PDB file of C-alpha atoms in Angstrom:
ATOM      1  CA  SER A  30      15.459 -11.648   5.929  1.00  0.00           C
ATOM      2  CA  GLN A  31      11.849 -10.813   6.572  1.00  0.00           C
ATOM      3  CA  THR A  32       8.971 -12.315   4.660  1.00  0.00           C
ATOM      4  CA  ILE A  33       5.236 -11.884   4.781  1.00  0.00           C
ATOM      5  CA  HIS A  34       2.785 -14.592   3.855  1.00  0.00           C
ATOM      6  CA  GLN A  35      -0.849 -14.051   3.093  1.00  0.00           C
ATOM      7  CA  TRP A  36      -3.444 -16.634   2.179  1.00  0.00           C
ATOM      8  CA  PRO A  37      -5.502 -17.641   0.389  1.00  0.00           C
ATOM      9  CA  ALA A  38      -4.588 -15.888  -2.845  1.00  0.00           C
ATOM     10  CA  THR A  39      -8.129 -15.963  -4.168  1.00  0.00           C
ATOM     11  CA  LEU A  40     -11.455 -16.646  -2.539  1.00  0.00           C
ATOM     12  CA  VAL A  41     -15.032 -16.753  -3.740  1.00  0.00           C
ATOM     13  CA  GLN A  42     -17.601 -16.689  -0.966  1.00  0.00           C
ATOM     14  CA  PRO A  43     -21.401 -16.419  -0.924  1.00  0.00           C
ATOM     15  CA  VAL A  44     -23.140 -13.508   0.723  1.00  0.00           C
ATOM     16  CA  GLY A  45     -23.737 -14.200   4.400  1.00  0.00           C
ATOM     17  CA  SER A  46     -20.873 -16.640   4.788  1.00  0.00           C
ATOM     18  CA  PRO A  47     -17.988 -16.118   7.248  1.00  0.00           C
ATOM     19  CA  LEU A  48     -14.516 -14.989   6.300  1.00  0.00           C
ATOM     20  CA  SER A  49     -11.049 -15.592   7.658  1.00  0.00           C
ATOM     21  CA  LEU A  50      -7.918 -14.276   5.968  1.00  0.00           C
ATOM     22  CA  GLU A  51      -4.566 -14.934   7.550  1.00  0.00           C
ATOM     23  CA  CYS A  52      -1.270 -13.105   7.426  1.00  0.00           C
ATOM     24  CA  THR A  53       2.011 -14.064   9.041  1.00  0.00           C
ATOM     25  CA  VAL A  54       5.365 -12.345   9.146  1.00  0.00           C
ATOM     26  CA  GLU A  55       8.699 -14.078   9.542  1.00  0.00           C
ATOM     27  CA  GLY A  56      12.150 -12.782  10.411  1.00  0.00           C
ATOM     28  CA  THR A  57      11.178  -9.881  12.649  1.00  0.00           C
ATOM     29  CA  SER A  58       9.624  -9.326  16.048  1.00  0.00           C
ATOM     30  CA  ASN A  59       6.966  -6.936  17.294  1.00  0.00           C
ATOM     31  CA  PRO A  60       6.085  -5.563  13.866  1.00  0.00           C
ATOM     32  CA  ASN A  61       3.296  -3.115  13.203  1.00  0.00           C
ATOM     33  CA  LEU A  62       0.687  -4.967  11.149  1.00  0.00           C
ATOM     34  CA  TYR A  63      -1.889  -3.586   8.752  1.00  0.00           C
ATOM     35  CA  TRP A  64      -4.869  -4.688   6.675  1.00  0.00           C
ATOM     36  CA  TYR A  65      -5.643  -2.640   3.574  1.00  0.00           C
ATOM     37  CA  ARG A  66      -8.451  -3.073   1.059  1.00  0.00           C
ATOM     38  CA  GLN A  67      -8.322  -2.127  -2.582  1.00  0.00           C
ATOM     39  CA  ALA A  68     -11.759  -1.936  -4.168  1.00  0.00           C
ATOM     40  CA  ALA A  69     -12.128  -2.017  -7.941  1.00  0.00           C
ATOM     41  CA  GLY A  70     -11.059   1.290  -9.472  1.00  0.00           C
ATOM     42  CA  ARG A  71     -10.164   2.775  -6.126  1.00  0.00           C
ATOM     43  CA  GLY A  72      -7.027   3.245  -4.112  1.00  0.00           C
ATOM     44  CA  LEU A  73      -5.999   1.435  -0.995  1.00  0.00           C
ATOM     45  CA  GLN A  74      -7.849   2.033   2.222  1.00  0.00           C
ATOM     46  CA  LEU A  75      -6.461   1.187   5.627  1.00  0.00           C
ATOM     47  CA  LEU A  76      -8.887  -1.042   7.507  1.00  0.00           C
ATOM     48  CA  PHE A  77      -7.014  -2.067  10.663  1.00  0.00           C
ATOM     49  CA  TYR A  78      -3.626  -1.710  12.224  1.00  0.00           C
ATOM     50  CA  SER A  79      -1.987  -3.303  15.218  1.00  0.00           C
ATOM     51  CA  VAL A  80       1.051  -2.342  17.265  1.00  0.00           C
ATOM     52  CA  GLY A  81       1.035  -5.478  19.418  1.00  0.00           C
ATOM     53  CA  ILE A  82      -0.717  -8.676  20.439  1.00  0.00           C
ATOM     54  CA  GLY A  83      -4.384  -8.037  21.086  1.00  0.00           C
ATOM     55  CA  GLN A  84      -4.073  -4.356  20.140  1.00  0.00           C
ATOM     56  CA  ILE A  85      -6.270  -3.539  17.160  1.00  0.00           C
ATOM     57  CA  SER A  86      -7.283  -0.149  15.833  1.00  0.00           C
ATOM     58  CA  SER A  87     -10.077   0.164  13.316  1.00  0.00           C
ATOM     59  CA  GLU A  88      -9.823   2.944  10.800  1.00  0.00           C
ATOM     60  CA  VAL A  89     -13.255   2.730   9.207  1.00  0.00           C
ATOM     61  CA  PRO A  90     -16.596   1.324  10.335  1.00  0.00           C
ATOM     62  CA  GLN A  91     -17.351  -1.853   8.483  1.00  0.00           C
ATOM     63  CA  ASN A  92     -18.506  -5.410   8.465  1.00  0.00           C
ATOM     64  CA  LEU A  93     -15.031  -6.754   9.204  1.00  0.00           C
ATOM     65  CA  SER A  94     -12.924  -7.338  12.286  1.00  0.00           C
ATOM     66  CA  ALA A  95      -9.270  -8.093  12.915  1.00  0.00           C
ATOM     67  CA  SER A  96      -7.362 -10.007  15.531  1.00  0.00           C
ATOM     68  CA  ARG A  97      -3.730 -10.520  16.451  1.00  0.00           C
ATOM     69  CA  PRO A  98      -3.460 -13.696  18.497  1.00  0.00           C
ATOM     70  CA  GLN A  99       0.315 -13.920  18.148  1.00  0.00           C
ATOM     71  CA  ASP A 100       3.083 -11.384  17.624  1.00  0.00           C
ATOM     72  CA  ARG A 101       3.476 -12.098  13.923  1.00  0.00           C
ATOM     73  CA  GLN A 102      -0.025 -13.232  13.010  1.00  0.00           C
ATOM     74  CA  PHE A 103      -2.818 -10.970  11.835  1.00  0.00           C
ATOM     75  CA  ILE A 104      -6.278 -12.237  10.929  1.00  0.00           C
ATOM     76  CA  LEU A 105      -9.098 -10.491   9.094  1.00  0.00           C
ATOM     77  CA  SER A 106     -12.569 -11.858   9.731  1.00  0.00           C
ATOM     78  CA  SER A 107     -16.220 -11.403   9.086  1.00  0.00           C
ATOM     79  CA  LYS A 108     -19.242 -13.215  10.487  1.00  0.00           C
ATOM     80  CA  LYS A 109     -21.423 -12.487   7.469  1.00  0.00           C
ATOM     81  CA  LEU A 110     -20.008 -11.234   4.197  1.00  0.00           C
ATOM     82  CA  LEU A 111     -21.685  -8.531   2.141  1.00  0.00           C
ATOM     83  CA  LEU A 112     -21.372  -7.964  -1.586  1.00  0.00           C
ATOM     84  CA  SER A 113     -19.560  -4.724  -0.806  1.00  0.00           C
ATOM     85  CA  ASP A 114     -16.802  -6.680   0.947  1.00  0.00           C
ATOM     86  CA  SER A 115     -15.460  -7.790  -2.421  1.00  0.00           C
ATOM     87  CA  GLY A 116     -12.005  -6.465  -3.178  1.00  0.00           C
ATOM     88  CA  PHE A 117      -8.298  -7.064  -2.987  1.00  0.00           C
ATOM     89  CA  TYR A 118      -7.053  -7.351   0.593  1.00  0.00           C
ATOM     90  CA  LEU A 119      -3.462  -6.638   1.423  1.00  0.00           C
ATOM     91  CA  CYS A 120      -1.620  -7.334   4.631  1.00  0.00           C
ATOM     92  CA  ALA A 121       1.466  -5.296   5.426  1.00  0.00           C
ATOM     93  CA  TRP A 122       4.044  -4.901   8.159  1.00  0.00           C
ATOM     94  CA  SER A 123       6.499  -2.250   9.223  1.00  0.00           C
ATOM     95  CA  ARG A 124       9.100  -1.999  11.929  1.00  0.00           C
ATOM     96  CA  ASP A 125       7.777  -0.813  15.239  1.00  0.00           C
ATOM     97  CA  ARG A 126      10.296   1.995  15.505  1.00  0.00           C
ATOM     98  CA  GLY A 127      10.997   4.869  13.216  1.00  0.00           C
ATOM     99  CA  MET A 128       8.595   7.238  11.609  1.00  0.00           C
ATOM    100  CA  PHE A 129      10.021   6.555   8.174  1.00  0.00           C
ATOM    101  CA  ALA A 130       9.742   2.815   8.206  1.00  0.00           C
ATOM    102  CA  GLU A 131       8.244   1.705   4.942  1.00  0.00           C
ATOM    103  CA  ALA A 132       5.551  -0.926   4.794  1.00  0.00           C
ATOM    104  CA  PHE A 133       6.172  -4.333   3.231  1.00  0.00           C
ATOM    105  CA  PHE A 134       3.171  -5.914   1.592  1.00  0.00           C
ATOM    106  CA  GLY A 135       1.963  -9.440   1.117  1.00  0.00           C
ATOM    107  CA  GLN A 136       0.796 -10.739  -2.234  1.00  0.00           C
ATOM    108  CA  GLY A 137      -2.823 -10.033  -1.469  1.00  0.00           C
ATOM    109  CA  THR A 138      -6.106 -11.944  -1.423  1.00  0.00           C
ATOM    110  CA  ARG A 139      -8.677 -11.413  -4.148  1.00  0.00           C
ATOM    111  CA  LEU A 140     -12.075 -11.804  -2.451  1.00  0.00           C
ATOM    112  CA  THR A 141     -15.210 -12.054  -4.534  1.00  0.00           C
ATOM    113  CA  VAL A 142     -18.514 -12.168  -2.687  1.00  0.00           C
ATOM    114  CA  VAL A 143     -21.294 -13.618  -4.819  1.00  0.00           C
TER     115      VAL A 143
ATOM    116  CA  ALA B   1      -5.551  14.996   8.045  1.00  0.00           C
ATOM    117  CA  GLN B   2      -3.086  14.144   5.373  1.00  0.00           C
ATOM    118  CA  SER B   3      -4.166  13.289   1.855  1.00  0.00           C
ATOM    119  CA  VAL B   4      -2.714  12.435  -1.536  1.00  0.00           C
ATOM    120  CA  THR B   5      -3.996  13.290  -4.998  1.00  0.00           C
ATOM    121  CA  GLN B   6      -2.739  11.496  -8.066  1.00  0.00           C
ATOM    122  CA  LEU B   7      -3.597  13.336 -11.267  1.00  0.00           C
ATOM    123  CA  GLY B   8      -4.600  10.972 -14.015  1.00  0.00           C
ATOM    124  CA  SER B   9      -5.978   7.543 -13.283  1.00  0.00           C
ATOM    125  CA  HIS B  10      -4.461   6.281 -16.555  1.00  0.00           C
ATOM    126  CA  VAL B  11      -1.264   7.354 -18.287  1.00  0.00           C
ATOM    127  CA  SER B  12      -0.119   5.968 -21.621  1.00  0.00           C
ATOM    128  CA  VAL B  13       3.391   6.412 -23.003  1.00  0.00           C
ATOM    129  CA  SER B  14       5.400   4.900 -25.815  1.00  0.00           C
ATOM    130  CA  GLU B  15       8.312   2.638 -25.076  1.00  0.00           C
ATOM    131  CA  GLY B  16      11.417   4.798 -24.666  1.00  0.00           C
ATOM    132  CA  ALA B  17       9.433   7.923 -23.800  1.00  0.00           C
ATOM    133  CA  LEU B  18       9.529   9.884 -20.581  1.00  0.00           C
ATOM    134  CA  VAL B  19       7.299   8.661 -17.772  1.00  0.00           C
ATOM    135  CA  LEU B  20       5.739  11.310 -15.525  1.00  0.00           C
ATOM    136  CA  LEU B  21       3.244  10.332 -12.844  1.00  0.00           C
ATOM    137  CA  ARG B  22       1.902  13.182 -10.767  1.00  0.00           C
ATOM    138  CA  CYS B  23       1.351  13.247  -7.039  1.00  0.00           C
ATOM    139  CA  ASN B  24       0.325  16.134  -4.810  1.00  0.00           C
ATOM    140  CA  TYR B  25       0.010  15.856  -1.074  1.00  0.00           C
ATOM    141  CA  SER B  26      -1.634  17.714   1.743  1.00  0.00           C
ATOM    142  CA  SER B  27       0.032  17.599   5.126  1.00  0.00           C
ATOM    143  CA  SER B  28       0.158  19.828   8.169  1.00  0.00           C
ATOM    144  CA  VAL B  29       3.578  18.498   9.123  1.00  0.00           C
ATOM    145  CA  PRO B  30       6.705  17.746   7.087  1.00  0.00           C
ATOM    146  CA  PRO B  31       5.609  14.778   5.026  1.00  0.00           C
ATOM    147  CA  TYR B  32       7.168  11.398   4.518  1.00  0.00           C
ATOM    148  CA  LEU B  33       6.257  10.298   1.014  1.00  0.00           C
ATOM    149  CA  PHE B  34       6.408   7.017  -0.843  1.00  0.00           C
ATOM    150  CA  TRP B  35       5.857   5.598  -4.282  1.00  0.00           C
ATOM    151  CA  TYR B  36       4.775   1.980  -4.613  1.00  0.00           C
ATOM    152  CA  VAL B  37       4.223  -0.140  -7.718  1.00  0.00           C
ATOM    153  CA  GLN B  38       1.685  -2.930  -8.057  1.00  0.00           C
ATOM    154  CA  TYR B  39       1.750  -5.524 -10.807  1.00  0.00           C
ATOM    155  CA  PRO B  40      -1.526  -7.330 -11.584  1.00  0.00           C
ATOM    156  CA  ASN B  41      -2.828  -9.426  -8.710  1.00  0.00           C
ATOM    157  CA  GLN B  42       0.262  -8.840  -6.632  1.00  0.00           C
ATOM    158  CA  GLY B  43       1.172  -6.902  -3.542  1.00  0.00           C
ATOM    159  CA  LEU B  44       2.842  -3.512  -3.502  1.00  0.00           C
ATOM    160  CA  GLN B  45       6.561  -3.017  -3.945  1.00  0.00           C
ATOM    161  CA  LEU B  46       8.352   0.072  -2.716  1.00  0.00           C
ATOM    162  CA  LEU B  47       9.903   2.149  -5.494  1.00  0.00           C
ATOM    163  CA  LEU B  48      11.317   4.981  -3.411  1.00  0.00           C
ATOM    164  CA  LYS B  49      10.714   7.129  -0.376  1.00  0.00           C
ATOM    165  CA  TYR B  50      11.309  10.700   0.749  1.00  0.00           C
ATOM    166  CA  THR B  51      12.186  11.226   4.391  1.00  0.00           C
ATOM    167  CA  SER B  52      13.360  14.872   4.455  1.00  0.00           C
ATOM    168  CA  ALA B  53      16.907  14.208   3.277  1.00  0.00           C
ATOM    169  CA  ALA B  54      17.707  14.923  -0.383  1.00  0.00           C
ATOM    170  CA  THR B  55      14.784  16.357  -2.337  1.00  0.00           C
ATOM    171  CA  LEU B  56      15.620  14.247  -5.379  1.00  0.00           C
ATOM    172  CA  VAL B  57      15.131  10.615  -4.521  1.00  0.00           C
ATOM    173  CA  LYS B  58      16.330   7.763  -6.673  1.00  0.00           C
ATOM    174  CA  GLY B  59      14.566   4.442  -6.554  1.00  0.00           C
ATOM    175  CA  ILE B  60      14.602   1.054  -8.158  1.00  0.00           C
ATOM    176  CA  ASN B  61      14.129   0.293 -11.851  1.00  0.00           C
ATOM    177  CA  GLY B  62      15.417   3.724 -12.919  1.00  0.00           C
ATOM    178  CA  PHE B  63      12.629   5.718 -11.281  1.00  0.00           C
ATOM    179  CA  GLU B  64      13.161   8.907  -9.354  1.00  0.00           C
ATOM    180  CA  ALA B  65      10.997  11.520  -7.686  1.00  0.00           C
ATOM    181  CA  GLU B  66      11.517  15.108  -6.657  1.00  0.00           C
ATOM    182  CA  PHE B  67      10.028  16.609  -3.533  1.00  0.00           C
ATOM    183  CA  LYS B  68       8.901  20.197  -4.089  1.00  0.00           C
ATOM    184  CA  LYS B  69       7.601  21.786  -0.943  1.00  0.00           C
ATOM    185  CA  SER B  70       6.438  24.972  -2.685  1.00  0.00           C
ATOM    186  CA  GLU B  71       4.268  22.917  -5.013  1.00  0.00           C
ATOM    187  CA  THR B  72       3.372  20.221  -2.451  1.00  0.00           C
ATOM    188  CA  SER B  73       4.315  17.712  -5.107  1.00  0.00           C
ATOM    189  CA  PHE B  74       6.230  14.457  -5.330  1.00  0.00           C
ATOM    190  CA  HIS B  75       6.060  13.489  -9.010  1.00  0.00           C
ATOM    191  CA  LEU B  76       7.545  10.206 -10.212  1.00  0.00           C
ATOM    192  CA  THR B  77       9.647  10.139 -13.367  1.00  0.00           C
ATOM    193  CA  LYS B  78      11.642   7.774 -15.503  1.00  0.00           C
ATOM    194  CA  PRO B  79      13.599   8.993 -18.547  1.00  0.00           C
ATOM    195  CA  SER B  80      12.799   6.044 -20.781  1.00  0.00           C
ATOM    196  CA  ALA B  81       9.799   3.746 -20.374  1.00  0.00           C
ATOM    197  CA  HIS B  82      10.134   0.019 -20.726  1.00  0.00           C
ATOM    198  CA  MET B  83       7.377  -2.451 -21.411  1.00  0.00           C
ATOM    199  CA  SER B  84       7.973  -3.991 -17.998  1.00  0.00           C
ATOM    200  CA  ASP B  85       7.042  -0.675 -16.345  1.00  0.00           C
ATOM    201  CA  ALA B  86       3.373  -1.252 -17.143  1.00  0.00           C
ATOM    202  CA  ALA B  87       1.701  -1.458 -13.750  1.00  0.00           C
ATOM    203  CA  GLU B  88      -0.295   0.585 -11.262  1.00  0.00           C
ATOM    204  CA  TYR B  89       1.578   3.188  -9.244  1.00  0.00           C
ATOM    205  CA  PHE B  90       0.566   4.548  -5.874  1.00  0.00           C
ATOM    206  CA  CYS B  91       1.781   7.634  -4.101  1.00  0.00           C
ATOM    207  CA  ALA B  92       1.388   7.646  -0.330  1.00  0.00           C
ATOM    208  CA  VAL B  93       2.020   9.881   2.663  1.00  0.00           C
ATOM    209  CA  MET B  94       2.799   8.449   6.057  1.00  0.00           C
ATOM    210  CA  GLU B  95       0.830   9.257   9.168  1.00  0.00           C
ATOM    211  CA  TYR B  96       1.711   8.677  12.795  1.00  0.00           C
ATOM    212  CA  GLY B  97       1.974   4.974  13.532  1.00  0.00           C
ATOM    213  CA  ASN B  98       3.523   4.270  10.156  1.00  0.00           C
ATOM    214  CA  LYS B  99       0.093   4.262   8.566  1.00  0.00           C
ATOM    215  CA  LEU B 100       0.011   5.018   4.879  1.00  0.00           C
ATOM    216  CA  VAL B 101      -2.557   7.225   3.200  1.00  0.00           C
ATOM    217  CA  PHE B 102      -2.641   6.296  -0.465  1.00  0.00           C
ATOM    218  CA  GLY B 103      -3.663   8.125  -3.566  1.00  0.00           C
ATOM    219  CA  ALA B 104      -6.159   6.501  -5.903  1.00  0.00           C
ATOM    220  CA  GLY B 105      -3.410   5.126  -8.101  1.00  0.00           C
ATOM    221  CA  THR B 106      -2.301   5.650 -11.705  1.00  0.00           C
ATOM    222  CA  ILE B 107      -2.281   2.842 -14.218  1.00  0.00           C
ATOM    223  CA  LEU B 108       0.685   3.171 -16.555  1.00  0.00           C
ATOM    224  CA  ARG B 109       0.384   1.683 -20.029  1.00  0.00           C
ATOM    225  CA  VAL B 110       3.476   1.370 -22.203  1.00  0.00           C
ATOM    226  CA  LYS B 111       2.919   1.108 -25.949  1.00  0.00           C
ATOM    227  CA  SER B 112       5.368  -0.627 -28.216  1.00  0.00           C
TER     228      SER B 112
END
């Protein structure tokens, strides 16, 4: 069966510090990978998605970047965090084929920038 | 572009009462629609999905949703609420590339 791991679960970082959140998927190959952010009182916003190694699409301009160094690894980064980067970050994967393939989500990372 | 509107950011029902969470979508193509549930500080779990087969879709935990093209709606219902149903619920429409466009979410509170 497929599983998705996301860490850390919680993180408190000072403004201006770097960020690295990691997500890995097991039990499948060539998944589509996604980073979503859920800000307080708001819905989920797609930040990045990837259909393969080294292939990253950014959905919104922001202070963050994403990388996919391996087939089942997706990393969310920032060089200098802003207060507005606080939120709940969710990694997700879906099968690479099929328009109806639902997304499977990790447990999320609660990021607080202070 | 596709979009989703969830009416009511908070819904409160009594235990045993009907649950109705509203979702309306906007899509220029036949939509693929989803309902997800999120418990506090956890990821999202799929409740059910509509992929142009039956218009009445049954999901987990006794939830179901009906796709109504004429009303561009995909409301989520459950005949009898349970305390364990308290959570946040998200309606979403799928775009090309399996990308999900989410509504703002509805927090369901179940009163004993």
